[in-house]
PDB file of C-alpha atoms (C1' of nucleotides) in Angstrom:
ATOM      1  CA  UNK A 185    -113.234 -37.791-113.052  1.00 52.00           C
ATOM      2  CA  UNK A 186    -114.711 -39.082-109.875  1.00 52.00           C
ATOM      3  CA  UNK A 187    -111.153 -38.264-108.497  1.00 54.00           C
ATOM      4  CA  UNK A 188    -111.978 -35.028-109.513  1.00 83.00           C
ATOM      5  CA  UNK A 189    -114.787 -34.749-107.559  1.00 91.00           C
ATOM      6  CA  UNK A 190    -114.962 -30.944-105.672  1.00 97.00           C
ATOM      7  CA  UNK A 191    -114.415 -31.220-102.039  1.00 97.00           C
ATOM      8  CA  UNK A 192    -116.988 -29.846 -99.546  1.00 98.00           C
ATOM      9  CA  UNK A 193    -114.435 -26.730 -98.670  1.00 98.00           C
ATOM     10  CA  UNK A 194    -115.591 -25.632-102.613  1.00 98.00           C
ATOM     11  CA  UNK A 195    -118.568 -25.501-100.755  1.00 98.00           C
ATOM     12  CA  UNK A 196    -118.249 -23.971 -97.271  1.00 98.00           C
ATOM     13  CA  UNK A 197    -117.562 -21.084 -98.910  1.00 98.00           C
ATOM     14  CA  UNK A 198    -119.919 -17.823 -97.346  1.00 97.00           C
ATOM     15  CA  UNK A 199    -119.038 -15.411-100.488  1.00 98.00           C
ATOM     16  CA  UNK A 200    -121.779 -16.928-103.304  1.00 98.00           C
ATOM     17  CA  UNK A 201    -121.701 -14.888-105.988  1.00 98.00           C
ATOM     18  CA  UNK A 202    -117.818 -15.910-105.778  1.00 98.00           C
ATOM     19  CA  UNK A 203    -118.758 -19.666-105.959  1.00 98.00           C
ATOM     20  CA  UNK A 204    -121.368 -18.276-108.682  1.00 98.00           C
ATOM     21  CA  UNK A 205    -118.749 -17.642-110.979  1.00 97.00           C
ATOM     22  CA  UNK A 206    -116.092 -20.410-110.265  1.00 97.00           C
ATOM     23  CA  UNK A 207    -118.492 -23.214-110.831  1.00 98.00           C
ATOM     24  CA  UNK A 208    -118.409 -21.263-114.444  1.00 97.00           C
ATOM     25  CA  UNK A 209    -115.979 -24.571-116.476  1.00 96.00           C
ATOM     26  CA  UNK A 210    -116.583 -26.651-113.213  1.00 97.00           C
ATOM     27  CA  UNK A 211    -118.012 -30.300-114.915  1.00 97.00           C
ATOM     28  CA  UNK A 212    -121.644 -31.335-114.207  1.00 98.00           C
ATOM     29  CA  UNK A 213    -122.288 -35.356-114.475  1.00 98.00           C
ATOM     30  CA  UNK A 214    -124.447 -37.727-113.869  1.00 98.00           C
ATOM     31  CA  UNK A 215    -125.179 -41.159-113.437  1.00 97.00           C
ATOM     32  CA  UNK A 216    -128.989 -42.959-113.398  1.00 96.00           C
ATOM     33  CA  UNK A 217    -129.470 -46.011-113.620  1.00 94.00           C
ATOM     34  CA  UNK A 218    -125.307 -46.554-115.715  1.00 95.00           C
ATOM     35  CA  UNK A 219    -126.239 -43.964-118.121  1.00 96.00           C
ATOM     36  CA  UNK A 220    -123.380 -41.291-117.415  1.00 97.00           C
ATOM     37  CA  UNK A 221    -124.262 -37.871-118.737  1.00 98.00           C
ATOM     38  CA  UNK A 222    -121.949 -34.549-117.993  1.00 98.00           C
ATOM     39  CA  UNK A 223    -121.406 -31.547-119.381  1.00 97.00           C
ATOM     40  CA  UNK A 224    -119.371 -27.926-118.762  1.00 97.00           C
ATOM     41  CA  UNK A 225    -120.536 -25.241-117.106  1.00 98.00           C
ATOM     42  CA  UNK A 226    -121.061 -22.236-118.719  1.00 97.00           C
ATOM     43  CA  UNK A 227    -124.353 -19.836-117.369  1.00 98.00           C
ATOM     44  CA  UNK A 228    -124.932 -20.180-113.503  1.00 98.00           C
ATOM     45  CA  UNK A 229    -127.126 -17.546-111.233  1.00 98.00           C
ATOM     46  CA  UNK A 230    -126.125 -16.584-107.611  1.00 98.00           C
ATOM     47  CA  UNK A 231    -128.936 -16.736-104.985  1.00 98.00           C
ATOM     48  CA  UNK A 232    -128.404 -15.287-101.250  1.00 98.00           C
ATOM     49  CA  UNK A 233    -130.613 -15.255 -97.860  1.00 97.00           C
ATOM     50  CA  UNK A 234    -131.469 -13.553 -96.247  1.00 97.00           C
ATOM     51  CA  UNK A 235    -131.157  -9.948 -97.602  1.00 96.00           C
ATOM     52  CA  UNK A 236    -131.290 -11.584-101.607  1.00 96.00           C
ATOM     53  CA  UNK A 237    -135.569 -10.660-102.201  1.00 95.00           C
ATOM     54  CA  UNK A 238    -135.273 -13.242-105.608  1.00 96.00           C
ATOM     55  CA  UNK A 239    -134.116 -15.884-103.309  1.00 97.00           C
ATOM     56  CA  UNK A 240    -136.491 -18.402-101.636  1.00 97.00           C
ATOM     57  CA  UNK A 241    -135.376 -18.161 -98.840  1.00 97.00           C
ATOM     58  CA  UNK A 242    -135.568 -14.544 -98.425  1.00 97.00           C
ATOM     59  CA  UNK A 243    -135.524 -12.536 -94.910  1.00 96.00           C
ATOM     60  CA  UNK A 244    -134.693 -16.634 -93.781  1.00 97.00           C
ATOM     61  CA  UNK A 245    -138.074 -17.826 -94.841  1.00 96.00           C
ATOM     62  CA  UNK A 246    -137.621 -21.547 -93.967  1.00 96.00           C
ATOM     63  CA  UNK A 247    -140.893 -24.053 -95.169  1.00 97.00           C
ATOM     64  CA  UNK A 248    -141.020 -27.629 -96.539  1.00 96.00           C
ATOM     65  CA  UNK A 249    -139.244 -26.354 -99.538  1.00 97.00           C
ATOM     66  CA  UNK A 250    -136.497 -23.850 -99.277  1.00 98.00           C
ATOM     67  CA  UNK A 251    -134.781 -26.431 -95.844  1.00 98.00           C
ATOM     68  CA  UNK A 252    -132.295 -27.964 -98.199  1.00 98.00           C
ATOM     69  CA  UNK A 253    -130.554 -24.649 -98.592  1.00 98.00           C
ATOM     70  CA  UNK A 254    -130.164 -24.171 -94.817  1.00 98.00           C
ATOM     71  CA  UNK A 255    -128.080 -27.071 -94.977  1.00 98.00           C
ATOM     72  CA  UNK A 256    -124.355 -27.874 -95.172  1.00 98.00           C
ATOM     73  CA  UNK A 257    -123.023 -27.419 -98.935  1.00 98.00           C
ATOM     74  CA  UNK A 258    -122.729 -29.599-101.011  1.00 98.00           C
ATOM     75  CA  UNK A 259    -126.164 -30.898-101.193  1.00 98.00           C
ATOM     76  CA  UNK A 260    -129.025 -29.976-104.504  1.00 98.00           C
ATOM     77  CA  UNK A 261    -131.585 -27.703-104.325  1.00 98.00           C
ATOM     78  CA  UNK A 262    -133.638 -29.407-107.336  1.00 98.00           C
ATOM     79  CA  UNK A 263    -137.078 -27.554-107.114  1.00 98.00           C
ATOM     80  CA  UNK A 264    -140.288 -27.354-110.071  1.00 97.00           C
ATOM     81  CA  UNK A 265    -140.646 -24.382-111.597  1.00 97.00           C
ATOM     82  CA  UNK A 266    -143.727 -23.602-113.815  1.00 96.00           C
ATOM     83  CA  UNK A 267    -144.759 -26.766-113.124  1.00 96.00           C
ATOM     84  CA  UNK A 268    -142.493 -28.060-115.395  1.00 96.00           C
ATOM     85  CA  UNK A 269    -139.103 -27.690-115.225  1.00 97.00           C
ATOM     86  CA  UNK A 270    -137.246 -29.186-112.505  1.00 98.00           C
ATOM     87  CA  UNK A 271    -134.746 -26.522-111.672  1.00 98.00           C
ATOM     88  CA  UNK A 272    -130.861 -27.450-109.931  1.00 98.00           C
ATOM     89  CA  UNK A 273    -129.214 -25.662-107.560  1.00 98.00           C
ATOM     90  CA  UNK A 274    -126.145 -25.900-105.732  1.00 98.00           C
ATOM     91  CA  UNK A 275    -126.576 -25.473-101.883  1.00 98.00           C
ATOM     92  CA  UNK A 276    -123.524 -23.483-101.151  1.00 98.00           C
ATOM     93  CA  UNK A 277    -122.189 -21.795 -97.165  1.00 98.00           C
ATOM     94  CA  UNK A 278    -122.573 -23.709 -94.049  1.00 98.00           C
ATOM     95  CA  UNK A 279    -125.615 -25.150 -92.446  1.00 97.00           C
ATOM     96  CA  UNK A 280    -127.873 -22.424 -91.188  1.00 97.00           C
ATOM     97  CA  UNK A 281    -126.913 -19.843 -94.360  1.00 98.00           C
ATOM     98  CA  UNK A 282    -128.895 -20.484 -97.180  1.00 98.00           C
ATOM     99  CA  UNK A 283    -126.863 -19.853-100.183  1.00 98.00           C
ATOM    100  CA  UNK A 284    -127.575 -21.165-103.694  1.00 98.00           C
ATOM    101  CA  UNK A 285    -126.157 -21.093-107.153  1.00 98.00           C
ATOM    102  CA  UNK A 286    -128.634 -21.847-109.971  1.00 98.00           C
ATOM    103  CA  UNK A 287    -126.810 -23.995-112.896  1.00 98.00           C
ATOM    104  CA  UNK A 288    -128.310 -22.163-116.053  1.00 98.00           C
ATOM    105  CA  UNK A 289    -126.812 -23.570-118.839  1.00 98.00           C
ATOM    106  CA  UNK A 290    -123.356 -26.218-119.707  1.00 98.00           C
ATOM    107  CA  UNK A 291    -121.567 -27.645-122.795  1.00 97.00           C
ATOM    108  CA  UNK A 292    -122.092 -31.441-123.640  1.00 96.00           C
ATOM    109  CA  UNK A 293    -119.379 -33.311-123.116  1.00 96.00           C
ATOM    110  CA  UNK A 294    -120.494 -36.675-122.360  1.00 97.00           C
ATOM    111  CA  UNK A 295    -123.440 -38.583-123.654  1.00 97.00           C
ATOM    112  CA  UNK A 296    -124.824 -36.267-125.658  1.00 95.00           C
ATOM    113  CA  UNK A 297    -127.221 -39.168-127.644  1.00 95.00           C
ATOM    114  CA  UNK A 298    -129.144 -40.022-124.554  1.00 96.00           C
ATOM    115  CA  UNK A 299    -129.317 -36.170-123.795  1.00 97.00           C
ATOM    116  CA  UNK A 300    -130.427 -35.699-127.619  1.00 96.00           C
ATOM    117  CA  UNK A 301    -132.928 -38.656-126.269  1.00 96.00           C
ATOM    118  CA  UNK A 302    -134.690 -37.098-122.987  1.00 97.00           C
ATOM    119  CA  UNK A 303    -135.125 -34.330-124.225  1.00 97.00           C
ATOM    120  CA  UNK A 304    -137.094 -35.116-127.109  1.00 95.00           C
ATOM    121  CA  UNK A 305    -135.033 -33.337-129.921  1.00 93.00           C
ATOM    122  CA  UNK A 306    -134.501 -35.191-133.253  1.00 89.00           C
ATOM    123  CA  UNK A 307    -130.764 -36.354-133.541  1.00 81.00           C
ATOM    124  CA  UNK A 308    -128.100 -34.420-135.237  1.00 68.00           C
ATOM    125  CA  UNK A 309    -127.484 -34.621-138.267  1.00 68.00           C
ATOM    126  CA  UNK A 310    -124.043 -32.338-139.041  1.00 69.00           C
ATOM    127  CA  UNK A 311    -121.294 -32.216-136.364  1.00 76.00           C
ATOM    128  CA  UNK A 312    -122.274 -29.554-134.295  1.00 85.00           C
ATOM    129  CA  UNK A 313    -124.555 -30.213-131.246  1.00 89.00           C
ATOM    130  CA  UNK A 314    -127.719 -28.548-131.124  1.00 91.00           C
ATOM    131  CA  UNK A 315    -127.255 -25.546-129.169  1.00 93.00           C
ATOM    132  CA  UNK A 316    -130.578 -25.711-127.423  1.00 94.00           C
ATOM    133  CA  UNK A 317    -129.780 -28.908-126.432  1.00 96.00           C
ATOM    134  CA  UNK A 318    -128.174 -27.570-122.785  1.00 97.00           C
ATOM    135  CA  UNK A 319    -129.295 -23.818-122.751  1.00 97.00           C
ATOM    136  CA  UNK A 320    -131.497 -22.674-119.820  1.00 98.00           C
ATOM    137  CA  UNK A 321    -131.613 -24.600-116.574  1.00 98.00           C
ATOM    138  CA  UNK A 322    -134.770 -26.124-117.590  1.00 98.00           C
ATOM    139  CA  UNK A 323    -133.008 -27.660-120.349  1.00 98.00           C
ATOM    140  CA  UNK A 324    -129.833 -28.805-118.110  1.00 98.00           C
ATOM    141  CA  UNK A 325    -131.837 -31.165-115.983  1.00 98.00           C
ATOM    142  CA  UNK A 326    -133.873 -32.790-118.305  1.00 98.00           C
ATOM    143  CA  UNK A 327    -130.758 -33.621-120.620  1.00 98.00           C
ATOM    144  CA  UNK A 328    -129.283 -34.663-117.400  1.00 98.00           C
ATOM    145  CA  UNK A 329    -132.402 -36.497-116.018  1.00 98.00           C
ATOM    146  CA  UNK A 330    -132.182 -34.780-113.103  1.00 98.00           C
ATOM    147  CA  UNK A 331    -135.738 -34.053-111.278  1.00 98.00           C
ATOM    148  CA  UNK A 332    -137.024 -33.134-108.156  1.00 97.00           C
ATOM    149  CA  UNK A 333    -136.868 -37.070-106.343  1.00 97.00           C
ATOM    150  CA  UNK A 334    -133.020 -36.025-106.394  1.00 97.00           C
ATOM    151  CA  UNK A 335    -133.709 -32.926-103.639  1.00 98.00           C
ATOM    152  CA  UNK A 336    -131.340 -32.946-100.966  1.00 98.00           C
ATOM    153  CA  UNK A 337    -128.448 -35.589-102.245  1.00 97.00           C
ATOM    154  CA  UNK A 338    -125.486 -34.849-101.824  1.00 98.00           C
ATOM    155  CA  UNK A 339    -122.550 -34.324-104.436  1.00 98.00           C
ATOM    156  CA  UNK A 340    -120.249 -34.801-102.382  1.00 97.00           C
ATOM    157  CA  UNK A 341    -121.287 -38.867-101.842  1.00 95.00           C
ATOM    158  CA  UNK A 342    -119.588 -41.297-103.609  1.00 92.00           C
ATOM    159  CA  UNK A 343    -122.482 -43.118-104.641  1.00 92.00           C
ATOM    160  CA  UNK A 344    -124.456 -39.841-105.430  1.00 96.00           C
ATOM    161  CA  UNK A 345    -125.926 -39.853-108.720  1.00 97.00           C
ATOM    162  CA  UNK A 346    -125.153 -36.466-109.017  1.00 98.00           C
ATOM    163  CA  UNK A 347    -121.998 -34.548-109.075  1.00 98.00           C
ATOM    164  CA  UNK A 348    -119.974 -32.052-109.673  1.00 98.00           C
ATOM    165  CA  UNK A 349    -116.086 -32.405-110.785  1.00 97.00           C
ATOM    166  CA  UNK A 350    -112.733 -29.855-111.701  1.00 94.00           C
ATOM    167  CA  UNK A 351    -111.111 -30.540-114.420  1.00 87.00           C
ATOM    168  CA  UNK A 352    -108.082 -28.210-113.921  1.00 82.00           C
ATOM    169  CA  UNK A 353    -108.675 -25.968-116.441  1.00 78.00           C
ATOM    170  CA  UNK A 354    -110.258 -22.432-115.006  1.00 82.00           C
ATOM    171  CA  UNK A 355    -112.208 -19.690-117.379  1.00 89.00           C
ATOM    172  CA  UNK A 356    -110.043 -16.440-117.514  1.00 93.00           C
ATOM    173  CA  UNK A 357    -111.561 -13.440-115.861  1.00 93.00           C
ATOM    174  CA  UNK A 358    -111.852 -11.700-119.446  1.00 96.00           C
ATOM    175  CA  UNK A 359    -113.308 -15.169-120.717  1.00 96.00           C
ATOM    176  CA  UNK A 360    -116.301 -14.530-118.261  1.00 97.00           C
ATOM    177  CA  UNK A 361    -119.084 -11.962-118.131  1.00 97.00           C
ATOM    178  CA  UNK A 362    -121.766 -11.163-115.806  1.00 97.00           C
ATOM    179  CA  UNK A 363    -125.103  -9.117-115.763  1.00 96.00           C
ATOM    180  CA  UNK A 364    -128.154  -9.112-113.615  1.00 95.00           C
ATOM    181  CA  UNK A 365    -130.200 -12.790-113.136  1.00 96.00           C
ATOM    182  CA  UNK A 366    -133.587 -14.095-115.607  1.00 95.00           C
ATOM    183  CA  UNK A 367    -136.852 -13.712-114.763  1.00 93.00           C
ATOM    184  CA  UNK A 368    -136.854 -12.323-110.904  1.00 90.00           C
ATOM    185  CA  UNK A 369    -138.157  -8.128-112.005  1.00 86.00           C
ATOM    186  CA  UNK A 370    -140.811  -8.800-108.982  1.00 83.00           C
ATOM    187  CA  UNK A 371    -137.761  -8.065-106.980  1.00 85.00           C
ATOM    188  CA  UNK A 372    -137.269  -4.903-106.677  1.00 85.00           C
ATOM    189  CA  UNK A 373    -133.537  -3.344-106.245  1.00 89.00           C
ATOM    190  CA  UNK A 374    -132.073  -6.715-106.039  1.00 91.00           C
ATOM    191  CA  UNK A 375    -133.262  -7.616-109.244  1.00 92.00           C
ATOM    192  CA  UNK A 376    -130.284  -5.392-111.263  1.00 93.00           C
ATOM    193  CA  UNK A 377    -127.769  -7.266-108.750  1.00 96.00           C
ATOM    194  CA  UNK A 378    -125.105  -8.273-111.120  1.00 97.00           C
ATOM    195  CA  UNK A 379    -125.146 -11.990-110.003  1.00 97.00           C
ATOM    196  CA  UNK A 380    -125.374 -14.137-113.721  1.00 97.00           C
ATOM    197  CA  UNK A 381    -122.194 -15.235-114.811  1.00 97.00           C
ATOM    198  CA  UNK A 382    -121.247 -16.688-118.504  1.00 97.00           C
ATOM    199  CA  UNK A 383    -118.844 -17.265-120.338  1.00 97.00           C
ATOM    200  CA  UNK A 384    -117.764 -15.414-123.515  1.00 95.00           C
ATOM    201  CA  UNK A 385    -117.258 -17.129-127.133  1.00 91.00           C
ATOM    202  CA  UNK A 386    -119.447 -20.204-126.169  1.00 94.00           C
ATOM    203  CA  UNK A 387    -122.606 -20.498-128.150  1.00 94.00           C
ATOM    204  CA  UNK A 388    -124.122 -22.759-124.845  1.00 95.00           C
ATOM    205  CA  UNK A 389    -125.483 -19.976-123.219  1.00 94.00           C
ATOM    206  CA  UNK A 390    -129.598 -18.079-123.528  1.00 88.00           C
ATOM    207  CA  UNK A 391    -129.798 -15.377-125.742  1.00 83.00           C
TER     208      UNK A 391
ATOM    209  C1'  DC B  68    -159.904 -24.521 -98.591  1.00 74.01           C
ATOM    210  C1'  DA B  69    -158.747 -21.353-102.384  1.00 74.01           C
ATOM    211  C1'  DA B  70    -156.147 -19.445-105.350  1.00 74.01           C
ATOM    212  C1'  DA B  71    -152.264 -16.262-107.095  1.00 74.01           C
ATOM    213  C1'  DC B  72    -147.924 -16.895-108.800  1.00 74.01           C
ATOM    214  C1'  DG B  73    -143.937 -18.711-110.854  1.00 74.01           C
ATOM    215  C1'  DA B  74    -134.925 -18.817-110.718  1.00 74.01           C
ATOM    216  C1'  DT B  75    -138.998 -21.710-118.168  1.00 74.01           C
ATOM    217  C1'  DC B  76    -139.699 -23.710-122.932  1.00 74.01           C
ATOM    218  C1'  DG B  77    -141.002 -24.171-126.893  1.00 74.01           C
ATOM    219  C1'  DG B  78    -144.730 -22.995-130.741  1.00 74.01           C
ATOM    220  C1'  DC B  79    -146.724 -20.070-133.245  1.00 74.01           C
ATOM    221  C1'  DT B  80    -147.240 -15.318-135.786  1.00 74.01           C
TER     222       DT B  80
ATOM    223  C1'  DG C  73    -141.847 -11.188-129.764  1.00 74.01           C
ATOM    224  C1'  DC C  74    -146.389 -13.129-127.486  1.00 74.01           C
ATOM    225  C1'  DC C  75    -148.733 -16.357-125.285  1.00 74.01           C
ATOM    226  C1'  DG C  76    -150.359 -21.027-123.231  1.00 74.01           C
ATOM    227  C1'  DA C  77    -149.193 -24.625-120.517  1.00 74.01           C
ATOM    228  C1'  DT C  78    -148.683 -27.115-115.894  1.00 74.01           C
ATOM    229  C1'  DC C  79    -148.748 -28.110-110.371  1.00 74.01           C
ATOM    230  C1'  DG C  80    -146.144 -27.243-106.117  1.00 74.01           C
ATOM    231  C1'  DT C  81    -145.166 -24.045-102.697  1.00 74.01           C
ATOM    232  C1'  DT C  82    -147.296 -20.479-100.019  1.00 74.01           C
ATOM    233  C1'  DT C  83    -150.328 -17.459 -98.209  1.00 74.01           C
ATOM    234  C1'  DG C  84    -154.329 -15.525 -97.060  1.00 74.01           C
ATOM    235  C1'  DC C  85    -159.542 -16.202 -95.504  1.00 74.01           C
TER     236       DC C  85
END
DNA sequence: CAAACGATCGGCT
DNA sequence: GCCGATCGTTTGC
């Protein structure tokens, strides 16, 4: 799987909305303390400075927190939301261009049992995976062991505990839906931009 | 230094 | 559906 790690060029493109769409179907993997967990990305959102009011770096606002977003594409921007949730974003575009993609949901592939433990959920009894395990950005991070301590790490270097792989399977355009992003009602006209993408016909997307 | 505010979640009604 | 939890970041006084 590491051999199919997404190359720098994938992240360096300037069209973050396109990258958000293309991240659907890619595999998000963590290997923390030798424990591997992974899942197929099923829901994303694009955030784009300077014109997107919902982006933390709106107006190219540069602070200690947003600094990572200004770095070269291919790193993780992880921040704390509501004092509880560690939200995982993929930094894209060349240095000085603050774009990022929030990963909102995945479909578990490896390490399901560890995910249940990390989430504090009772282990499944039937064959079906509880969709709540990895739907919603806070849940994704918790299930994969991602936290703000990993903010800024590279997704490209061979020894990174977090990376994204391409299995070679892309979703067809007709299998993808788009709509307004979640929880950004404060951001004026930007709130209506259809920069949220999700896979049709999968239970692993939050309603 | 104080205070307001989230790119949310889960429990309870 | 509604609501409280919980704390780092940011901004304003």
